[in-house]
GROMACS .gro file of C-alpha atoms in nm:
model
  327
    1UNK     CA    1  12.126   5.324  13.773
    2UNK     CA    2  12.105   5.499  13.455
    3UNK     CA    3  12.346   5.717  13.329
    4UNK     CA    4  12.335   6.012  13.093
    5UNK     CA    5  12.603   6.218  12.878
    6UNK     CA    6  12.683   6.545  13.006
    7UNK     CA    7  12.623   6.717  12.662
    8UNK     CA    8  12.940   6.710  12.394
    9UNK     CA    9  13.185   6.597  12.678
   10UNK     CA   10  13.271   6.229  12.741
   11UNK     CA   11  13.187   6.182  13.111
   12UNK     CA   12  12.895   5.953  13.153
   13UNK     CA   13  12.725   6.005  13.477
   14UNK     CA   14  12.500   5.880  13.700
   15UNK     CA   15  12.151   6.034  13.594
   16UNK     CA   16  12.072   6.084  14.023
   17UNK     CA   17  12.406   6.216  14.142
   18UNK     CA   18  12.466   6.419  14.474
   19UNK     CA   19  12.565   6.782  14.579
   20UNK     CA   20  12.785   6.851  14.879
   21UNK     CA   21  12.671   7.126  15.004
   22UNK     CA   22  12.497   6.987  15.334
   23UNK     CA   23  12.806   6.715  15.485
   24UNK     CA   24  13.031   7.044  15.408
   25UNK     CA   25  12.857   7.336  15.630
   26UNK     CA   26  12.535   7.572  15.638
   27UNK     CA   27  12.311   7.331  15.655
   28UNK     CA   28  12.313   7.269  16.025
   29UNK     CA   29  12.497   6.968  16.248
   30UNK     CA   30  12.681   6.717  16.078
   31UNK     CA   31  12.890   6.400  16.137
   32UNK     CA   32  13.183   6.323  15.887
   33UNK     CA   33  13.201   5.918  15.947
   34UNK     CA   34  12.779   5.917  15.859
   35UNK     CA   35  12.844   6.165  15.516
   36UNK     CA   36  13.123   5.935  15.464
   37UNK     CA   37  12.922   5.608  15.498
   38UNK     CA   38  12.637   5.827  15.293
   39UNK     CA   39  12.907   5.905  14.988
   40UNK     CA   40  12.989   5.536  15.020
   41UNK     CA   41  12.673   5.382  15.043
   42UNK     CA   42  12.587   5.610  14.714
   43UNK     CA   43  12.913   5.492  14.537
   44UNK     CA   44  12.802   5.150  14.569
   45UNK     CA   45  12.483   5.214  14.445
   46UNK     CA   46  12.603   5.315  14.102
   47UNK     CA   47  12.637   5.706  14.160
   48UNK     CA   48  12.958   5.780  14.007
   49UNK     CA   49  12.938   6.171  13.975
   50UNK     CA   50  12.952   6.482  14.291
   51UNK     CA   51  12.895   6.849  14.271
   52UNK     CA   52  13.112   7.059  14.558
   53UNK     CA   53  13.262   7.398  14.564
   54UNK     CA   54  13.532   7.500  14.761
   55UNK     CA   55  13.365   7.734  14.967
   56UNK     CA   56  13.124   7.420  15.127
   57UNK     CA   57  13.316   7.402  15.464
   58UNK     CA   58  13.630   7.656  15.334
   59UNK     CA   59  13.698   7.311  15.161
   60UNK     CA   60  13.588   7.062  15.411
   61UNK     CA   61  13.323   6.923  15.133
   62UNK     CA   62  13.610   6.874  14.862
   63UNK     CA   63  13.827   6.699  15.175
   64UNK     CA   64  13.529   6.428  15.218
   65UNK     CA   65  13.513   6.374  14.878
   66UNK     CA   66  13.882   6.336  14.858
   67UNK     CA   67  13.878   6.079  15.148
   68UNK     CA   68  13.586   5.853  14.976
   69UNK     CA   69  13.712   5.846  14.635
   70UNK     CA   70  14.071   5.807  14.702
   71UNK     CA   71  14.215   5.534  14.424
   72UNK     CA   72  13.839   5.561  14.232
   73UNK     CA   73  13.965   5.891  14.060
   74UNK     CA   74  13.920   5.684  13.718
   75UNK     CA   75  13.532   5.619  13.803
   76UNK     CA   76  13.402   5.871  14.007
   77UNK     CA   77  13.350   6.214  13.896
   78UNK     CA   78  13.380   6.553  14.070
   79UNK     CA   79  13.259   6.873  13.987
   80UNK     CA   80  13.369   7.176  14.198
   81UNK     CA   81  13.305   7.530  14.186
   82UNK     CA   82  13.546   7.842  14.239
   83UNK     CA   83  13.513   8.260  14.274
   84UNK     CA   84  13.298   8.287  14.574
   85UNK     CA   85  13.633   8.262  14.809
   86UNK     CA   86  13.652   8.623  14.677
   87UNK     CA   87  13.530   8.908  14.603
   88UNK     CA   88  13.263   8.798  14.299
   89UNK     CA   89  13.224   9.123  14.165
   90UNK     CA   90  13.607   9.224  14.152
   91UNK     CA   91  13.741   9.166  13.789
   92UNK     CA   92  14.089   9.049  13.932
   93UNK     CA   93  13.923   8.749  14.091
   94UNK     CA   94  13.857   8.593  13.766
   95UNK     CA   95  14.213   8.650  13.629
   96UNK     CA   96  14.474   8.385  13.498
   97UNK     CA   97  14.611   8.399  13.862
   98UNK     CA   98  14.343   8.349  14.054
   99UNK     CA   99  14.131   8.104  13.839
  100UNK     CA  100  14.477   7.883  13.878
  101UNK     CA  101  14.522   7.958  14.251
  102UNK     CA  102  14.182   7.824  14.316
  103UNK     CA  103  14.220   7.545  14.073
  104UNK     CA  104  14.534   7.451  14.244
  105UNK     CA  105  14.360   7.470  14.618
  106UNK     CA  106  14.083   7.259  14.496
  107UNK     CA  107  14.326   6.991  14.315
  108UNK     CA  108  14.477   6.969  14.647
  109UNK     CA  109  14.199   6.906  14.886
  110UNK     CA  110  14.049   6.710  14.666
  111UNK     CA  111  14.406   6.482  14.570
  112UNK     CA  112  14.344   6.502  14.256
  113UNK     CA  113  14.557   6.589  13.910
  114UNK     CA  114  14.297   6.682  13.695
  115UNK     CA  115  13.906   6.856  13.782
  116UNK     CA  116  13.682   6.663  13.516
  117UNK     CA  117  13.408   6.981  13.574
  118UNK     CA  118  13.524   7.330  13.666
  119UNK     CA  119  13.257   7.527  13.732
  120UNK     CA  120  13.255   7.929  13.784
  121UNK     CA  121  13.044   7.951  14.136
  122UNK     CA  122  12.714   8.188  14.033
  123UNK     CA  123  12.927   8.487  13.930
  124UNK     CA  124  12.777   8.825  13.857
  125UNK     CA  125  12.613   8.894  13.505
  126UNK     CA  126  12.882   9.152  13.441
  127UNK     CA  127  13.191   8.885  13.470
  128UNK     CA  128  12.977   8.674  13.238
  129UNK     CA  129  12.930   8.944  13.005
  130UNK     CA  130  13.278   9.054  13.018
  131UNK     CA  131  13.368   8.759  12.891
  132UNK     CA  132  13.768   8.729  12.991
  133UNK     CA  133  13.735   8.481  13.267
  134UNK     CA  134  13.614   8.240  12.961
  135UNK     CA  135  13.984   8.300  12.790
  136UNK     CA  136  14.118   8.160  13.135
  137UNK     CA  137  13.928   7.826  13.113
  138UNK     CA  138  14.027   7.791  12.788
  139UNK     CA  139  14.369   7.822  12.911
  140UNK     CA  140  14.371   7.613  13.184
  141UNK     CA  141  14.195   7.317  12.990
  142UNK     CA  142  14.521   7.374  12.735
  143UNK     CA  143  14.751   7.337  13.018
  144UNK     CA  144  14.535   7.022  13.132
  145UNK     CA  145  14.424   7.100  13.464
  146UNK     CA  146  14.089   7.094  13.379
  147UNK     CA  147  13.919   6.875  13.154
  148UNK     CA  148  13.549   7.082  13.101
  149UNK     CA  149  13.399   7.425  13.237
  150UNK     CA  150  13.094   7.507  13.285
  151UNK     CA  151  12.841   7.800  13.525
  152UNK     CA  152  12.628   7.754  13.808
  153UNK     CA  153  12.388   8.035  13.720
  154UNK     CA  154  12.097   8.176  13.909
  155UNK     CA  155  11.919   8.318  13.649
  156UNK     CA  156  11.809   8.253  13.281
  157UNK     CA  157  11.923   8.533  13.132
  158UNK     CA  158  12.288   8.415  13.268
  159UNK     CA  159  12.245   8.094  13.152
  160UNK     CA  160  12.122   8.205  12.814
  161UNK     CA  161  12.446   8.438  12.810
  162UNK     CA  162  12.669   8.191  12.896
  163UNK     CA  163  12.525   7.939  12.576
  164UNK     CA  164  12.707   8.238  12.375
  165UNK     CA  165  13.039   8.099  12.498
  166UNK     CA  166  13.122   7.774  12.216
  167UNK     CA  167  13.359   7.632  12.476
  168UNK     CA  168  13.109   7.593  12.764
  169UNK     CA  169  13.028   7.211  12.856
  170UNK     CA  170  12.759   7.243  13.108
  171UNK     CA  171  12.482   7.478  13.310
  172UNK     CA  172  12.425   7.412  13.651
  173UNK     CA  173  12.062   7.573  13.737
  174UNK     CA  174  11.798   7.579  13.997
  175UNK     CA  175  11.511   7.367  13.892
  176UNK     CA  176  11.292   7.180  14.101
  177UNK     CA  177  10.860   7.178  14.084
  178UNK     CA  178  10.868   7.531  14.241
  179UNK     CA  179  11.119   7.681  13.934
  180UNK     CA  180  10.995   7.542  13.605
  181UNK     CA  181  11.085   7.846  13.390
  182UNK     CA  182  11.401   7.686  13.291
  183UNK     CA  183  11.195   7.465  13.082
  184UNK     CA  184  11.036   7.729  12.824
  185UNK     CA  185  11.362   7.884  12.663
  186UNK     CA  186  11.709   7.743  12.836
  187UNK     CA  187  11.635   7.411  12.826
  188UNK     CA  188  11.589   7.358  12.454
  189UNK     CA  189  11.882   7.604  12.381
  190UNK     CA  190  12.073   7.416  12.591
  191UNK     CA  191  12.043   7.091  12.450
  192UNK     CA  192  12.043   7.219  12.075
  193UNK     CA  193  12.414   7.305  12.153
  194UNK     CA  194  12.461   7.012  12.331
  195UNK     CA  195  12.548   7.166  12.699
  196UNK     CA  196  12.470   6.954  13.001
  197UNK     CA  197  12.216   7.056  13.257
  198UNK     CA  198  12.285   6.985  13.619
  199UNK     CA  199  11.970   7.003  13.838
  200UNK     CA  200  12.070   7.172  14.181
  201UNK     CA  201  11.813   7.250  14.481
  202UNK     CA  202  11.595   6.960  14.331
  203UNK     CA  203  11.376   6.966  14.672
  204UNK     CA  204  11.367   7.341  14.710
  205UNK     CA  205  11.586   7.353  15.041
  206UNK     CA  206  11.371   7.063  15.208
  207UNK     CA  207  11.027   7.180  15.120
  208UNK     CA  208  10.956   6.917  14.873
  209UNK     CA  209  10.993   6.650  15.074
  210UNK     CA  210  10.689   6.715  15.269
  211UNK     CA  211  10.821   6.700  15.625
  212UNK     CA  212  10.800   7.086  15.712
  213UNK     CA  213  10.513   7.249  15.885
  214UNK     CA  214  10.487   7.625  15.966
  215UNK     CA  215  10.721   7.835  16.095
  216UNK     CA  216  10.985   7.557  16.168
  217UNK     CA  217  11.329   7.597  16.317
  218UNK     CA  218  11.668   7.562  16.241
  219UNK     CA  219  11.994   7.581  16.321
  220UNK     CA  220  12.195   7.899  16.355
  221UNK     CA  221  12.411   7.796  16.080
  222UNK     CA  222  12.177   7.654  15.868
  223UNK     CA  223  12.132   7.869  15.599
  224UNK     CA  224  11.780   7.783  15.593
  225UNK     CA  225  11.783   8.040  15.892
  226UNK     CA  226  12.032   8.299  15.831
  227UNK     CA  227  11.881   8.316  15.423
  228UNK     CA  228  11.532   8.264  15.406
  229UNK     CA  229  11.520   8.599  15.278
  230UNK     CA  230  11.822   8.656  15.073
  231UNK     CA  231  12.052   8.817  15.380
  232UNK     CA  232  12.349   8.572  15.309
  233UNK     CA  233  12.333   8.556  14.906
  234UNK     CA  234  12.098   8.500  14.604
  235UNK     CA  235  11.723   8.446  14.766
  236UNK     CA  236  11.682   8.132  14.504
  237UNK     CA  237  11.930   7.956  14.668
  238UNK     CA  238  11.711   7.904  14.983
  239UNK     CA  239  11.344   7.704  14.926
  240UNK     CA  240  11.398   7.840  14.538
  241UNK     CA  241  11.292   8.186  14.658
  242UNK     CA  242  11.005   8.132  14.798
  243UNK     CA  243  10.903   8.241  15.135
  244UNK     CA  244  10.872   7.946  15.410
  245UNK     CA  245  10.526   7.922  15.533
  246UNK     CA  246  10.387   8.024  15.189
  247UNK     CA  247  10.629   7.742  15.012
  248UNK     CA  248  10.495   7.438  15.305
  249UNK     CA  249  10.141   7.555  15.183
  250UNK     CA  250  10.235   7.528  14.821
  251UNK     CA  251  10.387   7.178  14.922
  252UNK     CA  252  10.087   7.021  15.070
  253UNK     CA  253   9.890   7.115  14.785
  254UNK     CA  254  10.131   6.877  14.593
  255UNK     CA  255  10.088   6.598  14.853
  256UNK     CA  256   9.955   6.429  14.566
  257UNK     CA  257  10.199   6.362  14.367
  258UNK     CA  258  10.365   6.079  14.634
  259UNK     CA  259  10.103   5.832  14.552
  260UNK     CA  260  10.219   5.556  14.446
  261UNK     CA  261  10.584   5.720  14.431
  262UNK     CA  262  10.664   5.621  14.836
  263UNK     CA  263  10.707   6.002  14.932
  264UNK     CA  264  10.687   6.377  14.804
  265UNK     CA  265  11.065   6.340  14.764
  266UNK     CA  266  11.092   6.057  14.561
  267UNK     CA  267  10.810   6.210  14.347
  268UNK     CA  268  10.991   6.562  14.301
  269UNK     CA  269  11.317   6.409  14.153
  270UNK     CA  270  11.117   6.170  13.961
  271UNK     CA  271  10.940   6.468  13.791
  272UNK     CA  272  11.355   6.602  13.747
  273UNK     CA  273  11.456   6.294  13.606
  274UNK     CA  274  11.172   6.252  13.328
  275UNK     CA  275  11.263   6.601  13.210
  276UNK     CA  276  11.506   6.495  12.867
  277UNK     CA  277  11.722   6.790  12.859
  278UNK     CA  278  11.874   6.740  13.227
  279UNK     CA  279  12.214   6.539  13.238
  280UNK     CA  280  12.208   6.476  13.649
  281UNK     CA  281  12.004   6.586  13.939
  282UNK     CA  282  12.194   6.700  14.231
  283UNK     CA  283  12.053   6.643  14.620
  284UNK     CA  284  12.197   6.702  14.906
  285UNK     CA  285  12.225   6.453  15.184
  286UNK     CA  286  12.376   6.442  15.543
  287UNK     CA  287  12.338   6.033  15.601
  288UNK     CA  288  12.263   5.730  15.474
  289UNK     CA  289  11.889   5.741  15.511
  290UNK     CA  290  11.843   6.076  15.257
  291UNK     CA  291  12.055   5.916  14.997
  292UNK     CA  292  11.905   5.544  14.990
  293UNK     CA  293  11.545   5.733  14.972
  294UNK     CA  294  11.656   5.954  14.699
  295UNK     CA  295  11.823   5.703  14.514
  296UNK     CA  296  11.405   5.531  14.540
  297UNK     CA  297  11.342   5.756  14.269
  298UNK     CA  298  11.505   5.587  14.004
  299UNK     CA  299  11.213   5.333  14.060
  300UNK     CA  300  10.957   5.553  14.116
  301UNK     CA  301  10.608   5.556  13.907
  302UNK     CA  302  10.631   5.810  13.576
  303UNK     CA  303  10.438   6.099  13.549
  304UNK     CA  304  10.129   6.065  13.308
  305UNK     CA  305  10.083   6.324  13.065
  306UNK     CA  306   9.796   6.466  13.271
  307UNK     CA  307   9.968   6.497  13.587
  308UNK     CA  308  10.249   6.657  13.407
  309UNK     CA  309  10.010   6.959  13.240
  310UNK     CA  310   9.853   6.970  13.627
  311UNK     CA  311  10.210   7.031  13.746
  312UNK     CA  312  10.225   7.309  13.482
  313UNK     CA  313   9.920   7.473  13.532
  314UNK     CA  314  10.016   7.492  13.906
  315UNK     CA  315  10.334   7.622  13.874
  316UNK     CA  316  10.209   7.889  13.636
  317UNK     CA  317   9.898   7.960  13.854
  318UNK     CA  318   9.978   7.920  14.211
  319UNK     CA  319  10.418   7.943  14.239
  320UNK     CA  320  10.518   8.159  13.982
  321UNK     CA  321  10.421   8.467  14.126
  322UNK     CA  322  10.562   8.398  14.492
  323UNK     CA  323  10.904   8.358  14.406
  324UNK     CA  324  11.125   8.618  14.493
  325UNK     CA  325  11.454   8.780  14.353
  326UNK     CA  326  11.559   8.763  14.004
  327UNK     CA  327  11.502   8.445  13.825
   0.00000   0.00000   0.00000
């Protein structure tokens, strides 16, 4: 395992880390002993750094993690993410009060005395612009509850807004093969102010991977059903905005990027990884299996410079277009 600085801050982390999202809820059935064994069997294996938010599971995700890192507080990271547990566009959710009422909740399911990365959860551009819910980090960090802040964003332009901020420590955005816009103008921005990039939906909701066909099922809580099209919450957040059948056929015309990789999936975060600007990459997982094959792409064969530009030219050519919703 390699690990990378997450920009100005001092937490080193594991360059292929995991999100929570999946073991915590909307992503189908789960089992809590096999994401335990999975957050275990990923500890072992050198990950030392997890992305959650307190609204996976109304907190379940942040109990897990709480459970598998209990007495590792001083080498495993956690990241979690608050505001969605209210009303996002209401200014009072992002006051003194409430920032520390969520940072409290969280510090308690998670049995912890300190959040290394608080994250505002993909707040409206308007709270960003505002500003004020900036002042309340600031305050918090003073008071030592949290040590950094940073934004999941779901957009450029808010992650290009947010850079304004000198206090900010790191941009979580959606970047996978499908959304390479990131790339032309945040990314460089990004790291000439030295803020950390975390990659999240790295396998665009599943389709990366390769093991979809056409008009597949899921689950009724999966939000791969209930928000293929946006219904739920930002369209990006489900196969990076693209619609299903159209994102499997945009997929299989990447089929070739697995050779001599293993598998599509180790071959998509292998093209995250190689990108310099990103600090971790953030998959999901729901057992053991999904992390020991996504922890394969740490070994994984680089990209040549050719296959890179052909990875260009196709998302420019054939993906850009089909994505949906503001990106």
């Amino acid at each position: 395992m390699n690990y990378r600085q997450i920009g100005k801050t001092d937490l080193k982390v594991s360059e292929l880390s995991f999100g929570t999202w999946a073991i915590g809820g909307s992503w189908g059935t789960t089992d809590d002993q096999e994401s335990l064994r999975a957050l275990d069997y990923a500890m072992d294996h050198g990950v030392n750094f997890f992305d959650t938010a307190d609204v996976y599971g109304d907190g379940h995700a942040e109990e897990l993690l709480a459970k598998a890192t209990k007495g590792k507080h001083d080498k495993i990271h956690v990241a979690t993410k608050f505001c969605r547990a209210g009303d996002i566009y209401d200014p009072a959710n992002y006051s003194m009060e409430s920032v520390s009422k969520f940072a409290e909740a969280s510090l308690k399911r998670l049995g912890r005395e300190q959040l290394d990365l608080f994250q505002i959860h993909c707040p409206p551009i308007d709270i960003l612009r505002d500003g004020q819910v900036f002042d309340v980090l600031n305050r918090l960090k003073e008071q030592g509850k949290i040590r950094y802040y940073g934004v999941s964003v779901e957009t450029v332009e808010e992650g290009l807004l947010c850079l304004e901020n000198p206090n900010i420590s790191s941009l979580q955005v959606i970047f996978n093969l499908f959304r390479q816009k990131p790339l032309e103008e945040l990314f460089p921005k990004a790291q000439e102010q030295g803020v950390g990039l975390l990659a999240r939906v790295p396998l665009a909701s599943g389709l990366l991977t390769g093991k979809f066909k056409k008009d597949a099922q899921f689950e009724e809580d999966d939000h791969r059903n209930f928000n293929r099209d946006g219904a739920a919450f930002n369209v990006g957040e489900t196969f990076a905005g693209l619609e299903f059948n159209k994102g499997v056929e945009l997929s299989d015309q990447l089929a070739w990027i697995a050779d001599n990789r293993g598998n599509r999936t180790r071959a998509s975060l292998k093209w995250i990884l190689e990108q310099e600007a990103i600090s971790t990459v953030i998959p999901g997982f729901k057992n053991v299996a999904q992390v020991e094959d996504n922890l394969q792409a740490l070994n994984a064969a680089s990209f040549t410079e050719e296959e890179l530009q052909r990875l260009a030219e196709f998302y420019k050519q054939e993906v850009h277009s089909e994505i949906r919703g503001p990106y």
